[in-house]
């Protein structure tokens, strides 16, 4: 339905000579295909949008479309093309004074470098994102960047810096009412404590993650948190609690059709039985 109406919009804009607005419709069509993970169609429509913007001199919108093209390439793990388009987005945003949107592009560049495990470049761009978001009052998005900075430090096993930035993320998310994302940050804090072998603190934060995910309807990631709780109990050799939480993880991942996680769930349940020398039961789950 979305595409059908955007197509009608294109026809009327072409019919009435409203060429200036054509780019916006092509951009939106590109976003629909992007959400469907139809990369060729998405890129084709974003390219049409660029051509319209350049033809009509609508330079302000160019940065947003280059940003989206960067995201499409990023989602395909095409790092060079992604970075090239994000840099074009930065140039356009700076040229046209679209400072509010600069933070989001620096954030995405930080993510590209993070995905390549290039920590210094990732942190440098995340810090630029923080700087621009603070400068332009884009406070809602600050929590996301602090969360990602925490993840970079966590990947480097720099626990104090990871915790500091996750706490910053919590503060901004609470302040701006971004309750949906709180569960994810509580989950990551739980992982930091788990990695340090601090089981009580880890379980405390995983429990907070569950509460926020249930409260905000973030059901898709509930399985992940139950899985991690199961791991904490398994490391303490508390088999009943470990199994109970792995089974809850399995239940949620089936419910939300998170098939990617199911194999790990079955494996962990089998492993708990194996560690109790219940090999026949373990074999059922390994199968």
mmCIF file of N, CA and C in Angstrom, residues 78-179:
data_model
loop_
_atom_site.group_PDB
_atom_site.id
_atom_site.type_symbol
_atom_site.label_atom_id
_atom_site.label_comp_id
_atom_site.label_asym_id
_atom_site.label_seq_id
_atom_site.Cartn_x
_atom_site.Cartn_y
_atom_site.Cartn_z
ATOM 1 N N UNK A 78 29.271 -3.594 3.230
ATOM 2 C CA UNK A 78 30.119 -3.023 2.182
ATOM 3 C C UNK A 78 30.722 -1.749 2.754
ATOM 4 N N UNK A 79 31.792 -1.922 3.541
ATOM 5 C CA UNK A 79 32.337 -0.805 4.327
ATOM 6 C C UNK A 79 32.851 0.362 3.479
ATOM 7 N N UNK A 80 33.627 0.122 2.418
ATOM 8 C CA UNK A 80 34.158 1.280 1.669
ATOM 9 C C UNK A 80 33.058 2.157 1.079
ATOM 10 N N UNK A 81 32.031 1.534 0.455
ATOM 11 C CA UNK A 81 30.945 2.321 -0.121
ATOM 12 C C UNK A 81 30.137 3.023 0.965
ATOM 13 N N UNK A 82 29.966 2.341 2.079
ATOM 14 C CA UNK A 82 29.226 2.944 3.188
ATOM 15 C C UNK A 82 29.929 4.208 3.669
ATOM 16 N N UNK A 83 31.216 4.106 3.936
ATOM 17 C CA UNK A 83 31.972 5.267 4.432
ATOM 18 C C UNK A 83 32.008 6.394 3.407
ATOM 19 N N UNK A 84 32.145 6.040 2.136
ATOM 20 C CA UNK A 84 32.198 7.061 1.084
ATOM 21 C C UNK A 84 30.909 7.877 1.065
ATOM 22 N N UNK A 85 29.774 7.215 1.213
ATOM 23 C CA UNK A 85 28.491 7.924 1.181
ATOM 24 C C UNK A 85 28.228 8.687 2.475
ATOM 25 N N UNK A 86 28.652 8.141 3.593
ATOM 26 C CA UNK A 86 28.506 8.896 4.845
ATOM 27 C C UNK A 86 29.345 10.183 4.792
ATOM 28 N N UNK A 87 30.521 10.106 4.181
ATOM 29 C CA UNK A 87 31.354 11.310 4.091
ATOM 30 C C UNK A 87 30.723 12.350 3.158
ATOM 31 N N UNK A 88 30.081 11.863 2.093
ATOM 32 C CA UNK A 88 29.352 12.802 1.227
ATOM 33 C C UNK A 88 28.209 13.442 2.002
ATOM 34 N N UNK A 89 27.558 12.635 2.846
ATOM 35 C CA UNK A 89 26.476 13.172 3.669
ATOM 36 C C UNK A 89 26.995 14.266 4.590
ATOM 37 N N UNK A 90 28.153 14.028 5.210
ATOM 38 C CA UNK A 90 28.744 15.042 6.086
ATOM 39 C C UNK A 90 29.021 16.332 5.321
ATOM 40 N N UNK A 91 29.600 16.200 4.127
ATOM 41 C CA UNK A 91 29.926 17.384 3.316
ATOM 42 C C UNK A 91 28.674 18.206 3.002
ATOM 43 N N UNK A 92 27.612 17.504 2.595
ATOM 44 C CA UNK A 92 26.362 18.201 2.259
ATOM 45 C C UNK A 92 25.737 18.854 3.482
ATOM 46 N N UNK A 93 25.743 18.153 4.599
ATOM 47 C CA UNK A 93 25.144 18.692 5.813
ATOM 48 C C UNK A 93 25.912 19.912 6.316
ATOM 49 N N UNK A 94 27.238 19.847 6.218
ATOM 50 C CA UNK A 94 28.046 20.997 6.626
ATOM 51 C C UNK A 94 27.844 22.176 5.672
ATOM 52 N N UNK A 95 27.787 21.891 4.382
ATOM 53 C CA UNK A 95 27.651 22.935 3.360
ATOM 54 C C UNK A 95 26.320 23.676 3.492
ATOM 55 N N UNK A 96 25.256 22.933 3.823
ATOM 56 C CA UNK A 96 23.924 23.541 3.869
ATOM 57 C C UNK A 96 23.504 23.942 5.280
ATOM 58 N N UNK A 97 24.411 23.762 6.234
ATOM 59 C CA UNK A 97 24.107 24.172 7.605
ATOM 60 C C UNK A 97 23.158 23.259 8.342
ATOM 61 N N UNK A 98 23.042 22.019 7.884
ATOM 62 C CA UNK A 98 22.164 21.044 8.544
ATOM 63 C C UNK A 98 22.927 20.387 9.699
ATOM 64 N N UNK A 99 23.249 21.208 10.690
ATOM 65 C CA UNK A 99 24.105 20.747 11.781
ATOM 66 C C UNK A 99 23.420 19.711 12.666
ATOM 67 N N UNK A 100 22.098 19.815 12.793
ATOM 68 C CA UNK A 100 21.364 18.902 13.666
ATOM 69 C C UNK A 100 21.576 17.445 13.254
ATOM 70 N N UNK A 101 21.710 17.227 11.925
ATOM 71 C CA UNK A 101 21.825 15.854 11.418
ATOM 72 C C UNK A 101 23.266 15.352 11.377
ATOM 73 N N UNK A 102 24.237 16.217 11.662
ATOM 74 C CA UNK A 102 25.637 15.776 11.610
ATOM 75 C C UNK A 102 25.919 14.675 12.629
ATOM 76 N N UNK A 103 25.341 14.796 13.812
ATOM 77 C CA UNK A 103 25.596 13.803 14.858
ATOM 78 C C UNK A 103 25.213 12.405 14.441
ATOM 79 N N UNK A 104 24.079 12.278 13.727
ATOM 80 C CA UNK A 104 23.623 10.940 13.327
ATOM 81 C C UNK A 104 24.577 10.307 12.320
ATOM 82 N N UNK A 105 25.157 11.126 11.430
ATOM 83 C CA UNK A 105 26.089 10.567 10.446
ATOM 84 C C UNK A 105 27.409 10.179 11.105
ATOM 85 N N UNK A 106 27.912 11.017 11.998
ATOM 86 C CA UNK A 106 29.126 10.635 12.731
ATOM 87 C C UNK A 106 28.884 9.355 13.534
ATOM 88 N N UNK A 107 27.688 9.230 14.091
ATOM 89 C CA UNK A 107 27.339 8.016 14.840
ATOM 90 C C UNK A 107 27.435 6.785 13.936
ATOM 91 N N UNK A 108 26.851 6.884 12.729
ATOM 92 C CA UNK A 108 26.879 5.736 11.817
ATOM 93 C C UNK A 108 28.296 5.402 11.363
ATOM 94 N N UNK A 109 29.116 6.429 11.145
ATOM 95 C CA UNK A 109 30.520 6.169 10.781
ATOM 96 C C UNK A 109 31.201 5.425 11.928
ATOM 97 N N UNK A 110 30.898 5.850 13.162
ATOM 98 C CA UNK A 110 31.444 5.130 14.318
ATOM 99 C C UNK A 110 31.034 3.680 14.322
ATOM 100 N N UNK A 111 29.776 3.402 13.925
ATOM 101 C CA UNK A 111 29.300 2.017 13.882
ATOM 102 C C UNK A 111 30.020 1.203 12.809
ATOM 103 N N UNK A 112 30.270 1.819 11.665
ATOM 104 C CA UNK A 112 30.988 1.107 10.599
ATOM 105 C C UNK A 112 32.369 0.688 11.083
ATOM 106 N N UNK A 113 33.076 1.611 11.718
ATOM 107 C CA UNK A 113 34.410 1.273 12.232
ATOM 108 C C UNK A 113 34.318 0.249 13.368
ATOM 109 N N UNK A 114 33.278 0.359 14.193
ATOM 110 C CA UNK A 114 33.086 -0.611 15.267
ATOM 111 C C UNK A 114 32.872 -2.002 14.700
ATOM 112 N N UNK A 115 32.082 -2.107 13.645
ATOM 113 C CA UNK A 115 31.818 -3.401 13.026
ATOM 114 C C UNK A 115 33.077 -3.992 12.404
ATOM 115 N N UNK A 116 34.034 -3.143 12.084
ATOM 116 C CA UNK A 116 35.326 -3.615 11.557
ATOM 117 C C UNK A 116 36.361 -3.781 12.665
ATOM 118 N N UNK A 117 35.926 -3.522 13.923
ATOM 119 C CA UNK A 117 36.801 -3.630 15.098
ATOM 120 C C UNK A 117 37.969 -2.650 15.019
ATOM 121 N N UNK A 118 37.713 -1.497 14.443
ATOM 122 C CA UNK A 118 38.699 -0.416 14.407
ATOM 123 C C UNK A 118 38.329 0.566 15.513
ATOM 124 N N UNK A 119 38.797 0.231 16.723
ATOM 125 C CA UNK A 119 38.332 0.941 17.915
ATOM 126 C C UNK A 119 38.699 2.429 17.938
ATOM 127 N N UNK A 120 39.922 2.824 17.634
ATOM 128 C CA UNK A 120 40.235 4.264 17.715
ATOM 129 C C UNK A 120 39.374 5.105 16.772
ATOM 130 N N UNK A 121 39.209 4.637 15.528
ATOM 131 C CA UNK A 121 38.388 5.380 14.566
ATOM 132 C C UNK A 121 36.926 5.411 15.009
ATOM 133 N N UNK A 122 36.465 4.283 15.559
ATOM 134 C CA UNK A 122 35.086 4.220 16.026
ATOM 135 C C UNK A 122 34.853 5.230 17.143
ATOM 136 N N UNK A 123 35.716 5.229 18.146
ATOM 137 C CA UNK A 123 35.544 6.137 19.278
ATOM 138 C C UNK A 123 35.650 7.596 18.848
ATOM 139 N N UNK A 124 36.567 7.895 17.932
ATOM 140 C CA UNK A 124 36.737 9.278 17.471
ATOM 141 C C UNK A 124 35.445 9.801 16.851
ATOM 142 N N UNK A 125 34.780 8.963 16.056
ATOM 143 C CA UNK A 125 33.546 9.401 15.406
ATOM 144 C C UNK A 125 32.362 9.428 16.369
ATOM 145 N N UNK A 126 32.323 8.494 17.304
ATOM 146 C CA UNK A 126 31.259 8.552 18.307
ATOM 147 C C UNK A 126 31.380 9.823 19.155
ATOM 148 N N UNK A 127 32.618 10.208 19.480
ATOM 149 C CA UNK A 127 32.802 11.425 20.271
ATOM 150 C C UNK A 127 32.390 12.665 19.484
ATOM 151 N N UNK A 128 32.625 12.655 18.179
ATOM 152 C CA UNK A 128 32.142 13.761 17.338
ATOM 153 C C UNK A 128 30.615 13.785 17.324
ATOM 154 N N UNK A 129 30.028 12.592 17.301
ATOM 155 C CA UNK A 129 28.569 12.507 17.336
ATOM 156 C C UNK A 129 28.033 13.108 18.633
ATOM 157 N N UNK A 130 28.664 12.762 19.757
ATOM 158 C CA UNK A 130 28.256 13.321 21.050
ATOM 159 C C UNK A 130 28.372 14.838 21.025
ATOM 160 N N UNK A 131 29.494 15.318 20.495
ATOM 161 C CA UNK A 131 29.733 16.757 20.441
ATOM 162 C C UNK A 131 28.642 17.490 19.658
ATOM 163 N N UNK A 132 28.280 16.960 18.486
ATOM 164 C CA UNK A 132 27.268 17.622 17.657
ATOM 165 C C UNK A 132 25.866 17.486 18.239
ATOM 166 N N UNK A 133 25.591 16.331 18.837
ATOM 167 C CA UNK A 133 24.272 16.155 19.443
ATOM 168 C C UNK A 133 24.081 17.098 20.631
ATOM 169 N N UNK A 134 25.150 17.292 21.403
ATOM 170 C CA UNK A 134 25.068 18.227 22.522
ATOM 171 C C UNK A 134 24.953 19.667 22.011
ATOM 172 N N UNK A 135 25.715 19.970 20.976
ATOM 173 C CA UNK A 135 25.735 21.338 20.440
ATOM 174 C C UNK A 135 24.385 21.735 19.850
ATOM 175 N N UNK A 136 23.710 20.785 19.204
ATOM 176 C CA UNK A 136 22.455 21.106 18.515
ATOM 177 C C UNK A 136 21.217 20.733 19.338
ATOM 178 N N UNK A 137 21.427 20.266 20.556
ATOM 179 C CA UNK A 137 20.288 19.931 21.412
ATOM 180 C C UNK A 137 19.590 18.649 21.042
ATOM 181 N N UNK A 138 20.249 17.779 20.296
ATOM 182 C CA UNK A 138 19.664 16.481 19.920
ATOM 183 C C UNK A 138 19.881 15.495 21.068
ATOM 184 N N UNK A 139 19.250 15.803 22.196
ATOM 185 C CA UNK A 139 19.516 15.050 23.419
ATOM 186 C C UNK A 139 18.934 13.642 23.384
ATOM 187 N N UNK A 140 17.843 13.468 22.652
ATOM 188 C CA UNK A 140 17.199 12.153 22.605
ATOM 189 C C UNK A 140 18.160 11.082 22.089
ATOM 190 N N UNK A 141 19.006 11.486 21.124
ATOM 191 C CA UNK A 141 19.893 10.514 20.476
ATOM 192 C C UNK A 141 21.197 10.293 21.233
ATOM 193 N N UNK A 142 21.459 11.092 22.258
ATOM 194 C CA UNK A 142 22.721 10.939 22.996
ATOM 195 C C UNK A 142 22.831 9.562 23.650
ATOM 196 N N UNK A 143 21.708 9.055 24.155
ATOM 197 C CA UNK A 143 21.743 7.748 24.805
ATOM 198 C C UNK A 143 22.253 6.656 23.886
ATOM 199 N N UNK A 144 21.862 6.712 22.611
ATOM 200 C CA UNK A 144 22.310 5.697 21.654
ATOM 201 C C UNK A 144 23.823 5.740 21.470
ATOM 202 N N UNK A 145 24.371 6.952 21.388
ATOM 203 C CA UNK A 145 25.815 7.055 21.154
ATOM 204 C C UNK A 145 26.596 6.633 22.389
ATOM 205 N N UNK A 146 26.153 7.048 23.565
ATOM 206 C CA UNK A 146 26.843 6.599 24.782
ATOM 207 C C UNK A 146 26.768 5.079 24.919
ATOM 208 N N UNK A 147 25.635 4.488 24.542
ATOM 209 C CA UNK A 147 25.508 3.026 24.582
ATOM 210 C C UNK A 147 26.544 2.374 23.674
ATOM 211 N N UNK A 148 26.683 2.907 22.452
ATOM 212 C CA UNK A 148 27.654 2.317 21.515
ATOM 213 C C UNK A 148 29.088 2.514 21.995
ATOM 214 N N UNK A 149 29.379 3.665 22.587
ATOM 215 C CA UNK A 149 30.727 3.873 23.142
ATOM 216 C C UNK A 149 30.986 2.827 24.230
ATOM 217 N N UNK A 150 29.969 2.577 25.056
ATOM 218 C CA UNK A 150 30.110 1.530 26.066
ATOM 219 C C UNK A 150 30.426 0.183 25.446
ATOM 220 N N UNK A 151 29.788 -0.129 24.319
ATOM 221 C CA UNK A 151 30.030 -1.412 23.654
ATOM 222 C C UNK A 151 31.458 -1.499 23.119
ATOM 223 N N UNK A 152 31.974 -0.380 22.594
ATOM 224 C CA UNK A 152 33.353 -0.383 22.094
ATOM 225 C C UNK A 152 34.322 -0.683 23.237
ATOM 226 N N UNK A 153 34.136 -0.025 24.372
ATOM 227 C CA UNK A 153 35.012 -0.281 25.522
ATOM 228 C C UNK A 153 34.820 -1.695 26.052
ATOM 229 N N UNK A 154 33.593 -2.200 26.002
ATOM 230 C CA UNK A 154 33.343 -3.577 26.434
ATOM 231 C C UNK A 154 34.103 -4.563 25.545
ATOM 232 N N UNK A 155 34.081 -4.313 24.224
ATOM 233 C CA UNK A 155 34.813 -5.182 23.292
ATOM 234 C C UNK A 155 36.311 -5.190 23.599
ATOM 235 N N UNK A 156 36.807 -4.073 24.123
ATOM 236 C CA UNK A 156 38.229 -3.973 24.476
ATOM 237 C C UNK A 156 38.497 -4.432 25.907
ATOM 238 N N UNK A 157 37.417 -4.888 26.590
ATOM 239 C CA UNK A 157 37.504 -5.354 27.979
ATOM 240 C C UNK A 157 37.974 -4.247 28.925
ATOM 241 N N UNK A 158 37.616 -3.036 28.569
ATOM 242 C CA UNK A 158 37.890 -1.884 29.438
ATOM 243 C C UNK A 158 36.616 -1.647 30.247
ATOM 244 N N UNK A 159 36.494 -2.413 31.344
ATOM 245 C CA UNK A 159 35.241 -2.435 32.083
ATOM 246 C C UNK A 159 34.861 -1.081 32.702
ATOM 247 N N UNK A 160 35.802 -0.341 33.321
ATOM 248 C CA UNK A 160 35.392 0.939 33.917
ATOM 249 C C UNK A 160 34.808 1.917 32.900
ATOM 250 N N UNK A 161 35.461 2.044 31.732
ATOM 251 C CA UNK A 161 34.950 2.971 30.717
ATOM 252 C C UNK A 161 33.631 2.473 30.125
ATOM 253 N N UNK A 162 33.523 1.161 29.974
ATOM 254 C CA UNK A 162 32.262 0.600 29.457
ATOM 255 C C UNK A 162 31.116 0.947 30.401
ATOM 256 N N UNK A 163 31.324 0.715 31.709
ATOM 257 C CA UNK A 163 30.269 0.992 32.680
ATOM 258 C C UNK A 163 29.930 2.473 32.749
ATOM 259 N N UNK A 164 30.952 3.337 32.673
ATOM 260 C CA UNK A 164 30.712 4.779 32.712
ATOM 261 C C UNK A 164 29.804 5.207 31.571
ATOM 262 N N UNK A 165 30.087 4.713 30.375
ATOM 263 C CA UNK A 165 29.294 5.125 29.216
ATOM 264 C C UNK A 165 27.907 4.489 29.201
ATOM 265 N N UNK A 166 27.785 3.257 29.697
ATOM 266 C CA UNK A 166 26.458 2.665 29.809
ATOM 267 C C UNK A 166 25.609 3.435 30.823
ATOM 268 N N UNK A 167 26.237 3.883 31.918
ATOM 269 C CA UNK A 167 25.498 4.686 32.887
ATOM 270 C C UNK A 167 25.065 6.016 32.276
ATOM 271 N N UNK A 168 25.941 6.610 31.453
ATOM 272 C CA UNK A 168 25.549 7.832 30.738
ATOM 273 C C UNK A 168 24.349 7.574 29.826
ATOM 274 N N UNK A 169 24.389 6.414 29.153
ATOM 275 C CA UNK A 169 23.273 6.053 28.271
ATOM 276 C C UNK A 169 21.976 5.926 29.072
ATOM 277 N N UNK A 170 22.053 5.265 30.236
ATOM 278 C CA UNK A 170 20.863 5.127 31.077
ATOM 279 C C UNK A 170 20.301 6.487 31.476
ATOM 280 N N UNK A 171 21.189 7.383 31.897
ATOM 281 C CA UNK A 171 20.747 8.709 32.344
ATOM 282 C C UNK A 171 20.013 9.462 31.233
ATOM 283 N N UNK A 172 20.575 9.432 30.017
ATOM 284 C CA UNK A 172 19.937 10.153 28.915
ATOM 285 C C UNK A 172 18.635 9.508 28.494
ATOM 286 N N UNK A 173 18.606 8.182 28.510
ATOM 287 C CA UNK A 173 17.386 7.492 28.108
ATOM 288 C C UNK A 173 16.260 7.715 29.129
ATOM 289 N N UNK A 174 16.627 7.732 30.405
ATOM 290 C CA UNK A 174 15.629 8.023 31.428
ATOM 291 C C UNK A 174 15.158 9.473 31.321
ATOM 292 N N UNK A 175 16.103 10.385 31.124
ATOM 293 C CA UNK A 175 15.770 11.806 31.061
ATOM 294 C C UNK A 175 14.859 12.115 29.879
ATOM 295 N N UNK A 176 15.099 11.447 28.751
ATOM 296 C CA UNK A 176 14.339 11.744 27.540
ATOM 297 C C UNK A 176 13.126 10.827 27.371
ATOM 298 N N UNK A 177 12.900 9.950 28.335
ATOM 299 C CA UNK A 177 11.730 9.068 28.264
ATOM 300 C C UNK A 177 11.852 7.955 27.243
ATOM 301 N N UNK A 178 13.089 7.600 26.860
ATOM 302 C CA UNK A 178 13.303 6.522 25.890
ATOM 303 C C UNK A 178 13.333 5.191 26.638
ATOM 304 N N UNK A 179 12.163 4.797 27.147
ATOM 305 C CA UNK A 179 12.088 3.626 28.012
ATOM 306 C C UNK A 179 12.348 2.324 27.258
#
